[in-house]
């Protein structure tokens, strides 16, 4: 069951990064669509791995986590730089989103540790949850986008 929660956690973190990033600067080179595309590609890649290819899947997940950590760091720096010019509503939204990002990233770190040490049967169980989790991502993405649009207007 814990492994089925991994993809939604990863996707929520990516979703938060993309949403806050868009809120802070529309001229950034990484867009929400880029994050969504990368997430979709990572999911497709991981779904193709069999349990015998587990080590490569773990390496790919590690690379994705490192990239995500860099984006979170960049986002926090951007928020810090723009803090004085942000409206109170935008500041509050940034606080909420950054807090959620940190929480989700901590949960993701716990999952990653479990994933690295998972059994072959757990590997197959995790893969079976990807389709449902991706549908959940799409729903969450639309909800967060609508929330951002309401806040920005």
C-alpha positions as MATLAB code, in Angstrom:
seq = 'XXXXXXXXXXXXXXXXXXXXXXXXXXXXXXXXXXXXXXXXXXXXXXXXXXXXXXXXXXXXXXXXXXXXXXXXXXXXXXXXXXXXXXXXXXXXXXXXXXXXXXXXXXXXXXXXXXXXXXXXXXXXXXXXXXXXXXXXXXXXXXXXXXXXXXXXX';
ca = [
       0.000    0.000    0.000;
       2.809    2.411    0.897;
       4.310    1.964   -2.562;
       1.022    2.966   -4.196;
       1.321    6.324   -2.436;
       4.708    7.103   -3.964;
       3.673    8.361   -7.367;
       0.995   10.689   -6.011;
       3.564   12.077   -3.555;
       6.132   12.629   -6.320;
       3.552   14.227   -8.534;
       2.213   16.498   -5.798;
       5.718   17.757   -5.131;
       6.278   18.385   -8.842;
       2.874   20.016   -9.064;
       3.644   22.335   -6.152;
       7.020   23.250   -7.616;
       5.441   24.086  -10.943;
       2.535   26.031   -9.446;
       4.679   28.145   -7.127;
       7.259   28.640   -9.861;
       4.613   30.024  -12.187;
       3.296   32.269   -9.438;
       6.706   33.776   -8.820;
       7.958   34.390  -12.338;
       6.459   33.898  -15.758;
       9.830   34.254  -17.481;
      11.455   31.171  -15.924;
      12.835   28.622  -18.335;
      11.158   25.651  -16.590;
       7.403   25.800  -17.051;
       4.596   23.839  -15.483;
       4.190   22.043  -18.800;
       7.868   21.032  -18.670;
       7.395   19.549  -15.215;
       4.222   17.757  -16.291;
       5.995   16.341  -19.361;
       9.013   15.194  -17.334;
       6.731   13.558  -14.791;
       4.838   11.720  -17.518;
       8.110   10.554  -19.083;
       9.471    9.364  -15.726;
       6.277    7.425  -15.016;
       6.369    5.817  -18.469;
      10.031    4.892  -18.048;
       9.598    3.414  -14.576;
       6.548    1.409  -15.685;
       8.680   -0.341  -18.318;
      11.221   -1.627  -15.822;
      10.884   -5.205  -14.643;
      12.018   -6.243  -11.198;
      15.318   -7.350  -12.772;
      15.848   -3.739  -13.905;
      15.139   -2.395  -10.427;
      18.609   -0.900   -9.964;
      18.238    1.234  -13.094;
      14.792    2.358  -11.949;
      16.266    3.367   -8.592;
      19.012    5.330  -10.371;
      16.437    7.091  -12.563;
      14.334    7.939   -9.513;
      17.439    9.277   -7.750;
      18.260   11.534  -10.711;
      14.667   12.800  -10.728;
      14.850   13.510   -6.988;
      18.101   15.431   -7.398;
      16.533   17.511  -10.164;
      13.504   18.120   -7.987;
      15.683   19.171   -5.044;
      17.428   21.683   -7.302;
      14.098   23.092   -8.430;
      12.887   23.410   -4.857;
      16.116   25.222   -3.910;
      15.744   27.549   -6.913;
      12.135   28.204   -6.032;
      12.952   29.074   -2.427;
      15.673   31.439   -3.646;
      13.253   33.082   -6.076;
      10.642   33.535   -3.373;
      13.277   35.072   -1.082;
      14.460   37.469   -3.813;
      10.931   38.548   -4.740;
       9.465   38.624   -1.236;
       9.386   42.431   -0.905;
       7.571   42.885   -4.213;
       4.968   40.156   -3.581;
       1.423   40.940   -2.461;
       0.300   39.631    0.916;
      -1.931   37.040   -0.785;
       0.948   35.820   -2.946;
       3.227   35.660    0.088;
       0.704   33.564    1.972;
       0.229   31.243   -1.008;
       4.009   30.894   -1.345;
       4.295   30.053    2.377;
       1.575   27.413    2.131;
       3.012   25.863   -1.018;
       6.591   25.824    0.283;
       5.432   24.228    3.534;
       3.570   21.571    1.568;
       6.612   21.052   -0.664;
       8.844   20.423    2.335;
       6.345   17.998    3.849;
       5.875   16.118    0.580;
       9.626   15.984   -0.008;
      10.162   14.486    3.453;
       7.499   11.864    2.768;
       9.100   11.178   -0.589;
      12.481   10.647    1.079;
      10.899    8.063    3.382;
       9.339    6.306    0.393;
      12.575    6.371   -1.551;
      14.330    4.568    1.296;
      11.611    1.908    1.290;
      11.684    1.670   -2.496;
      15.410    0.990   -2.532;
      14.926   -1.908   -0.131;
      11.637   -3.248   -1.513;
      11.057   -6.868   -2.393;
      10.263   -8.163   -5.863;
       6.581   -8.536   -4.966;
       6.455   -4.949   -3.709;
       8.024   -3.811   -6.985;
       5.205   -5.353   -8.989;
       2.614   -3.888   -6.631;
       4.119   -0.424   -7.067;
       3.997   -0.691  -10.851;
       0.324   -1.684  -10.786;
      -0.541    1.539   -8.965;
       1.009    3.843  -11.575;
      -2.022    4.141  -13.853;
      -4.372    5.163  -11.060;
      -1.774    7.518   -9.637;
      -1.287    9.244  -12.978;
      -5.034    9.857  -13.230;
      -4.858   11.335   -9.739;
      -2.051   13.619  -10.917;
      -4.181   14.947  -13.757;
      -7.015   15.736  -11.366;
      -4.663   17.352   -8.837;
      -2.959   19.338  -11.579;
      -6.229   20.832  -12.796;
      -7.310   21.654   -9.232;
      -4.024   23.403   -8.403;
      -4.030   25.265  -11.724;
      -7.558   26.516  -11.063;
      -6.542   27.577   -7.536;
      -3.513   29.442   -8.870;
      -5.596   31.160  -11.551;
      -8.115   32.281   -8.912;
      -5.307   33.616   -6.677;
      -3.513   35.390   -9.528;
      -6.646   37.232  -10.659;
];
